[in-house]
């Protein structure tokens, strides 16, 4: 039997649960009264004989607290004088507990069957499963569902913990965005959640993910590249893939030399062809629009069909109120602070503020932020933060943490979204070394302890590795603006950061189109170029020929290297040291650099010999792109090589091998990959003028065979019911009543 945790429900949510359960169990329709000072009535039922039945709903976990509260209700009940009085509570009640309550309300509670405790609520929820799904927060936090999520085969991210899930579920307010997003995901197999920062994209994505994990789906978080998902894609498994901020991290950071736009659309189509696969992606709406302008493939109509824009303006006033209420109720905000918000009715100004944002609500109920704010000034400070949201973290950063902690946050800002704790420590040691060991031994450990659960989160993955990330995206947003155009901090970070790839991704010269990047003063670019050329071979992510090429390509996209002699020399030296380019895994970056910097490199390397070796040593399907690229980039050299090599035979041998492999390894090859091979055949025919019709025909037959080979699994029903209980209320009165409950004693 499932065990539900009623503590994740706020008092009004618990009351609505009781109403639903009693209505369906006794086949009656109940009238509910405004949350707050109800005169002893939460719910009421009038019989056909005009008999009044009054129901009280009490959300407690301790019987003694419940009993003390009920004693105060006795006089109210006598005044009401109902024919019957029913108590519903989240407390598990013993027979003796029920007898005590029965005596307390003697003459009004007719029998112990009208005293319904937490254990009986559990039984009723088991009996009426549809109601269980309707109350999503309760369902999600039940013991067996939590265990499914916690023990799920989670890849590429830290494990979820029960407490983390409960903490997120408590403050979550289910609204129509969840229902609509779920409909899109169930119908299309994927969804893009877009919207402005802080509106709740990540929260909604997590809630959707939890619901699928609970139903048996394996969860995979894509951290950097869609190729990660391709590698773990298993046809027979139920899998859900989550790609947070996929455009912000990837598409707008660099030219699409590896056809990311094409590959992500292929993966979307792949997911859509399997009923047991789901894909959730998030992005900021303005970034999606920029990407669609820049890359034609992203204008695919399927993207717009499966896009759901989360807009705070679409939240009803009551939903905004519930978000604020839940954060105040479930937080550790001191009672006197809450009293100032409620008694002055400042919650109305917060809810109606044009900058209302769930992320700011979360931050302003954070104890760290409150530590320097008095109870009297709390309402005004709350509203100031809505007026000037960037100021939220500045005071805490400048005045409440040690200098060594500040340096760790600087380092985390430029090291990527999720950084190994060990890498961050190495980075800190480099910072300390640069400052002549200014900080004492143990400073890193002290800093991590100081920052954890306020500025940063630390989680462990399946392999026992600890990763550090920002506790809240707004912290990174603040630090980006704080560091931007501060030349001394920027130069210091370039001199001490140990990873060049995230370093290059963290900065920009473009002040308009990269909101989540640190802005650089163009006047210091010469100094930064010198730092890169001096440190290039020392970076931890430049430890192989392939990784150096990737880093070099990124550097040449960041700097106009023709203007920097030291970078031109670095380019020539790096390329000259590669003796056997045909053995490279990373041929794409190598050829890209050869093409882009032909005039710089042509006097230092033998282009014809290098390109001949690459074509002559092409053996695998995923290397065929190299031949097409060489034909397009170096047409004159390609003609010379074509006279010396039987290129059609090389291509045909590879295609033959590919088809034979696909016939006998159906677990690896799927329709998407075969369709990609078919598209490649068309390019080969068109660009190289090689007749590959018979290979195309075989690939088409294989695609048909695979479609028949795999049994599609049925759609999962959308079993979480729409909940319209928060709509159509007399909002202002209901909101006032709701917030008044924060002043009443309640088991929290």
mmCIF file of N, CA and C in Angstrom, residues 235-314:
data_model
loop_
_atom_site.group_PDB
_atom_site.id
_atom_site.type_symbol
_atom_site.label_atom_id
_atom_site.label_comp_id
_atom_site.label_asym_id
_atom_site.label_seq_id
_atom_site.Cartn_x
_atom_site.Cartn_y
_atom_site.Cartn_z
ATOM 1 N N UNK A 235 16.319 1.205 -28.417
ATOM 2 C CA UNK A 235 14.997 1.110 -29.026
ATOM 3 C C UNK A 235 13.970 0.452 -28.113
ATOM 4 N N UNK A 236 14.344 -0.607 -27.426
ATOM 5 C CA UNK A 236 13.379 -1.354 -26.626
ATOM 6 C C UNK A 236 13.061 -0.752 -25.273
ATOM 7 N N UNK A 237 13.751 0.318 -24.880
ATOM 8 C CA UNK A 237 13.568 0.893 -23.545
ATOM 9 C C UNK A 237 12.697 2.141 -23.580
ATOM 10 N N UNK A 238 11.946 2.340 -22.496
ATOM 11 C CA UNK A 238 11.255 3.606 -22.313
ATOM 12 C C UNK A 238 12.275 4.618 -21.803
ATOM 13 N N UNK A 239 12.479 5.691 -22.567
ATOM 14 C CA UNK A 239 13.501 6.678 -22.213
ATOM 15 C C UNK A 239 12.953 8.089 -22.359
ATOM 16 N N UNK A 240 13.357 8.947 -21.434
ATOM 17 C CA UNK A 240 13.035 10.364 -21.544
ATOM 18 C C UNK A 240 14.341 11.151 -21.506
ATOM 19 N N UNK A 241 14.519 12.034 -22.481
ATOM 20 C CA UNK A 241 15.738 12.834 -22.619
ATOM 21 C C UNK A 241 15.411 14.290 -22.267
ATOM 22 N N UNK A 242 16.305 14.910 -21.519
ATOM 23 C CA UNK A 242 16.090 16.286 -21.067
ATOM 24 C C UNK A 242 17.300 17.126 -21.460
ATOM 25 N N UNK A 243 17.057 18.180 -22.255
ATOM 26 C CA UNK A 243 18.128 19.053 -22.745
ATOM 27 C C UNK A 243 17.802 20.479 -22.311
ATOM 28 N N UNK A 244 18.385 20.908 -21.196
ATOM 29 C CA UNK A 244 18.092 22.222 -20.628
ATOM 30 C C UNK A 244 18.914 23.300 -21.329
ATOM 31 N N UNK A 245 18.245 24.391 -21.713
ATOM 32 C CA UNK A 245 18.920 25.545 -22.325
ATOM 33 C C UNK A 245 19.745 25.118 -23.540
ATOM 34 N N UNK A 246 19.145 24.291 -24.403
ATOM 35 C CA UNK A 246 19.919 23.670 -25.480
ATOM 36 C C UNK A 246 20.446 24.665 -26.501
ATOM 37 N N UNK A 247 19.746 25.747 -26.752
ATOM 38 C CA UNK A 247 20.251 26.735 -27.708
ATOM 39 C C UNK A 247 21.252 27.676 -27.060
ATOM 40 N N UNK A 248 21.003 28.037 -25.828
ATOM 41 C CA UNK A 248 21.905 28.953 -25.133
ATOM 42 C C UNK A 248 23.292 28.398 -24.994
ATOM 43 N N UNK A 249 23.393 27.073 -24.851
ATOM 44 C CA UNK A 249 24.710 26.475 -24.639
ATOM 45 C C UNK A 249 25.387 26.086 -25.941
ATOM 46 N N UNK A 250 24.615 25.932 -26.993
ATOM 47 C CA UNK A 250 25.199 25.244 -28.142
ATOM 48 C C UNK A 250 25.127 26.054 -29.428
ATOM 49 N N UNK A 251 23.927 26.284 -29.939
ATOM 50 C CA UNK A 251 23.801 26.778 -31.299
ATOM 51 C C UNK A 251 24.376 28.170 -31.519
ATOM 52 N N UNK A 252 24.227 29.051 -30.544
ATOM 53 C CA UNK A 252 24.667 30.420 -30.757
ATOM 54 C C UNK A 252 26.090 30.679 -30.290
ATOM 55 N N UNK A 253 26.770 29.641 -29.826
ATOM 56 C CA UNK A 253 28.131 29.826 -29.325
ATOM 57 C C UNK A 253 29.177 29.704 -30.424
ATOM 58 N N UNK A 254 28.843 29.003 -31.494
ATOM 59 C CA UNK A 254 29.858 28.774 -32.521
ATOM 60 C C UNK A 254 29.173 28.471 -33.841
ATOM 61 N N UNK A 255 29.945 28.542 -34.933
ATOM 62 C CA UNK A 255 29.403 28.140 -36.217
ATOM 63 C C UNK A 255 29.088 26.660 -36.188
ATOM 64 N N UNK A 256 28.105 26.271 -36.980
ATOM 65 C CA UNK A 256 27.658 24.882 -36.920
ATOM 66 C C UNK A 256 28.489 24.006 -37.842
ATOM 67 N N UNK A 257 29.750 23.868 -37.501
ATOM 68 C CA UNK A 257 30.654 23.091 -38.343
ATOM 69 C C UNK A 257 30.324 21.612 -38.335
ATOM 70 N N UNK A 258 29.595 21.197 -37.313
ATOM 71 C CA UNK A 258 29.247 19.777 -37.223
ATOM 72 C C UNK A 258 27.762 19.536 -37.480
ATOM 73 N N UNK A 259 27.100 20.494 -38.094
ATOM 74 C CA UNK A 259 25.694 20.351 -38.468
ATOM 75 C C UNK A 259 24.796 20.045 -37.274
ATOM 76 N N UNK A 260 24.984 20.790 -36.180
ATOM 77 C CA UNK A 260 24.161 20.535 -35.004
ATOM 78 C C UNK A 260 22.677 20.711 -35.300
ATOM 79 N N UNK A 261 22.340 21.728 -36.122
ATOM 80 C CA UNK A 261 20.924 21.950 -36.415
ATOM 81 C C UNK A 261 20.319 20.742 -37.119
ATOM 82 N N UNK A 262 21.066 20.160 -38.048
ATOM 83 C CA UNK A 262 20.583 18.975 -38.761
ATOM 84 C C UNK A 262 20.476 17.778 -37.827
ATOM 85 N N UNK A 263 21.483 17.610 -36.969
ATOM 86 C CA UNK A 263 21.497 16.436 -36.092
ATOM 87 C C UNK A 263 20.395 16.500 -35.037
ATOM 88 N N UNK A 264 20.114 17.705 -34.546
ATOM 89 C CA UNK A 264 19.068 17.776 -33.530
ATOM 90 C C UNK A 264 17.693 17.542 -34.143
ATOM 91 N N UNK A 265 17.487 18.001 -35.363
ATOM 92 C CA UNK A 265 16.219 17.715 -36.040
ATOM 93 C C UNK A 265 16.088 16.228 -36.342
ATOM 94 N N UNK A 266 17.195 15.595 -36.706
ATOM 95 C CA UNK A 266 17.167 14.148 -36.930
ATOM 96 C C UNK A 266 16.820 13.408 -35.646
ATOM 97 N N UNK A 267 17.370 13.882 -34.517
ATOM 98 C CA UNK A 267 17.070 13.208 -33.249
ATOM 99 C C UNK A 267 15.610 13.425 -32.856
ATOM 100 N N UNK A 268 15.088 14.615 -33.110
ATOM 101 C CA UNK A 268 13.670 14.873 -32.836
ATOM 102 C C UNK A 268 12.798 13.911 -33.637
ATOM 103 N N UNK A 269 13.101 13.774 -34.928
ATOM 104 C CA UNK A 269 12.330 12.852 -35.772
ATOM 105 C C UNK A 269 12.464 11.414 -35.294
ATOM 106 N N UNK A 270 13.646 11.080 -34.814
ATOM 107 C CA UNK A 270 13.890 9.728 -34.293
ATOM 108 C C UNK A 270 13.021 9.471 -33.060
ATOM 109 N N UNK A 271 12.995 10.438 -32.148
ATOM 110 C CA UNK A 271 12.174 10.309 -30.939
ATOM 111 C C UNK A 271 10.696 10.194 -31.306
ATOM 112 N N UNK A 272 10.271 10.982 -32.282
ATOM 113 C CA UNK A 272 8.858 10.970 -32.677
ATOM 114 C C UNK A 272 8.422 9.641 -33.277
ATOM 115 N N UNK A 273 9.380 8.877 -33.802
ATOM 116 C CA UNK A 273 9.021 7.607 -34.447
ATOM 117 C C UNK A 273 8.877 6.464 -33.446
ATOM 118 N N UNK A 274 9.168 6.723 -32.167
ATOM 119 C CA UNK A 274 9.039 5.690 -31.133
ATOM 120 C C UNK A 274 8.109 6.189 -30.030
ATOM 121 N N UNK A 275 7.087 5.407 -29.750
ATOM 122 C CA UNK A 275 6.123 5.791 -28.725
ATOM 123 C C UNK A 275 6.700 5.697 -27.315
ATOM 124 N N UNK A 276 7.822 5.012 -27.165
ATOM 125 C CA UNK A 276 8.411 4.852 -25.831
ATOM 126 C C UNK A 276 9.577 5.812 -25.590
ATOM 127 N N UNK A 277 9.620 6.887 -26.361
ATOM 128 C CA UNK A 277 10.676 7.895 -26.206
ATOM 129 C C UNK A 277 10.045 9.286 -26.054
ATOM 130 N N UNK A 278 10.626 10.091 -25.171
ATOM 131 C CA UNK A 278 10.185 11.473 -24.977
ATOM 132 C C UNK A 278 11.413 12.375 -24.912
ATOM 133 N N UNK A 279 11.256 13.611 -25.391
ATOM 134 C CA UNK A 279 12.349 14.586 -25.383
ATOM 135 C C UNK A 279 11.808 15.927 -24.895
ATOM 136 N N UNK A 280 12.426 16.458 -23.844
ATOM 137 C CA UNK A 280 12.058 17.775 -23.309
ATOM 138 C C UNK A 280 13.252 18.703 -23.490
ATOM 139 N N UNK A 281 13.018 19.855 -24.117
ATOM 140 C CA UNK A 281 14.081 20.841 -24.298
ATOM 141 C C UNK A 281 13.597 22.193 -23.787
ATOM 142 N N UNK A 282 14.517 22.974 -23.233
ATOM 143 C CA UNK A 282 14.164 24.325 -22.802
ATOM 144 C C UNK A 282 15.102 25.329 -23.449
ATOM 145 N N UNK A 283 14.596 26.536 -23.646
ATOM 146 C CA UNK A 283 15.418 27.622 -24.183
ATOM 147 C C UNK A 283 14.737 28.941 -23.877
ATOM 148 N N UNK A 284 15.498 29.994 -23.931
ATOM 149 C CA UNK A 284 14.908 31.322 -23.820
ATOM 150 C C UNK A 284 14.320 31.690 -25.179
ATOM 151 N N UNK A 285 13.148 32.281 -25.171
ATOM 152 C CA UNK A 285 12.409 32.514 -26.409
ATOM 153 C C UNK A 285 13.193 33.375 -27.395
ATOM 154 N N UNK A 286 13.870 34.410 -26.913
ATOM 155 C CA UNK A 286 14.594 35.289 -27.837
ATOM 156 C C UNK A 286 15.752 34.550 -28.508
ATOM 157 N N UNK A 287 16.358 33.594 -27.796
ATOM 158 C CA UNK A 287 17.449 32.812 -28.386
ATOM 159 C C UNK A 287 16.904 31.904 -29.482
ATOM 160 N N UNK A 288 15.740 31.299 -29.242
ATOM 161 C CA UNK A 288 15.129 30.448 -30.263
ATOM 162 C C UNK A 288 14.835 31.259 -31.521
ATOM 163 N N UNK A 289 14.348 32.470 -31.341
ATOM 164 C CA UNK A 289 14.047 33.318 -32.505
ATOM 165 C C UNK A 289 15.324 33.664 -33.275
ATOM 166 N N UNK A 290 16.395 33.997 -32.551
ATOM 167 C CA UNK A 290 17.677 34.293 -33.211
ATOM 168 C C UNK A 290 18.177 33.080 -33.986
ATOM 169 N N UNK A 291 18.065 31.916 -33.371
ATOM 170 C CA UNK A 291 18.552 30.693 -34.010
ATOM 171 C C UNK A 291 17.755 30.386 -35.268
ATOM 172 N N UNK A 292 16.450 30.639 -35.237
ATOM 173 C CA UNK A 292 15.618 30.357 -36.409
ATOM 174 C C UNK A 292 15.937 31.308 -37.556
ATOM 175 N N UNK A 293 16.378 32.519 -37.207
ATOM 176 C CA UNK A 293 16.813 33.463 -38.247
ATOM 177 C C UNK A 293 18.145 33.016 -38.841
ATOM 178 N N UNK A 294 19.045 32.557 -37.974
ATOM 179 C CA UNK A 294 20.402 32.214 -38.400
ATOM 180 C C UNK A 294 20.462 30.878 -39.126
ATOM 181 N N UNK A 295 19.645 29.919 -38.692
ATOM 182 C CA UNK A 295 19.721 28.561 -39.243
ATOM 183 C C UNK A 295 18.360 28.139 -39.786
ATOM 184 N N UNK A 296 18.293 28.035 -41.093
ATOM 185 C CA UNK A 296 17.027 27.768 -41.770
ATOM 186 C C UNK A 296 16.361 26.479 -41.298
ATOM 187 N N UNK A 297 17.174 25.456 -41.009
ATOM 188 C CA UNK A 297 16.607 24.171 -40.599
ATOM 189 C C UNK A 297 15.776 24.284 -39.323
ATOM 190 N N UNK A 298 16.106 25.246 -38.478
ATOM 191 C CA UNK A 298 15.372 25.393 -37.218
ATOM 192 C C UNK A 298 14.018 26.058 -37.410
ATOM 193 N N UNK A 299 13.693 26.429 -38.649
ATOM 194 C CA UNK A 299 12.362 26.948 -38.943
ATOM 195 C C UNK A 299 11.375 25.830 -39.244
ATOM 196 N N UNK A 300 11.806 24.595 -39.041
ATOM 197 C CA UNK A 300 10.953 23.433 -39.260
ATOM 198 C C UNK A 300 9.617 23.616 -38.528
ATOM 199 N N UNK A 301 8.512 23.379 -39.236
ATOM 200 C CA UNK A 301 7.190 23.626 -38.637
ATOM 201 C C UNK A 301 6.938 22.750 -37.422
ATOM 202 N N UNK A 302 7.617 21.591 -37.368
ATOM 203 C CA UNK A 302 7.428 20.688 -36.234
ATOM 204 C C UNK A 302 7.881 21.344 -34.929
ATOM 205 N N UNK A 303 8.903 22.197 -35.021
ATOM 206 C CA UNK A 303 9.392 22.888 -33.823
ATOM 207 C C UNK A 303 8.327 23.834 -33.283
ATOM 208 N N UNK A 304 7.677 24.590 -34.170
ATOM 209 C CA UNK A 304 6.640 25.511 -33.703
ATOM 210 C C UNK A 304 5.423 24.769 -33.169
ATOM 211 N N UNK A 305 5.101 23.619 -33.779
ATOM 212 C CA UNK A 305 3.958 22.827 -33.316
ATOM 213 C C UNK A 305 4.187 22.328 -31.897
ATOM 214 N N UNK A 306 5.424 21.928 -31.607
ATOM 215 C CA UNK A 306 5.732 21.339 -30.299
ATOM 216 C C UNK A 306 6.344 22.340 -29.324
ATOM 217 N N UNK A 307 6.261 23.625 -29.648
ATOM 218 C CA UNK A 307 6.798 24.642 -28.744
ATOM 219 C C UNK A 307 5.700 25.111 -27.800
ATOM 220 N N UNK A 308 6.053 25.273 -26.546
ATOM 221 C CA UNK A 308 5.105 25.844 -25.588
ATOM 222 C C UNK A 308 5.796 26.997 -24.882
ATOM 223 N N UNK A 309 5.255 28.196 -25.042
ATOM 224 C CA UNK A 309 5.846 29.383 -24.432
ATOM 225 C C UNK A 309 5.250 29.578 -23.045
ATOM 226 N N UNK A 310 6.130 29.628 -22.047
ATOM 227 C CA UNK A 310 5.689 29.890 -20.680
ATOM 228 C C UNK A 310 5.782 31.391 -20.448
ATOM 229 N N UNK A 311 4.657 31.990 -20.149
ATOM 230 C CA UNK A 311 4.599 33.436 -19.986
ATOM 231 C C UNK A 311 3.906 33.757 -18.668
ATOM 232 N N UNK A 312 4.595 34.478 -17.794
ATOM 233 C CA UNK A 312 4.009 34.827 -16.498
ATOM 234 C C UNK A 312 2.717 35.618 -16.678
ATOM 235 N N UNK A 313 2.631 36.379 -17.771
ATOM 236 C CA UNK A 313 1.428 37.173 -18.008
ATOM 237 C C UNK A 313 0.194 36.290 -18.175
ATOM 238 N N UNK A 314 0.408 35.031 -18.545
ATOM 239 C CA UNK A 314 -0.718 34.113 -18.713
ATOM 240 C C UNK A 314 -1.147 33.456 -17.406
#
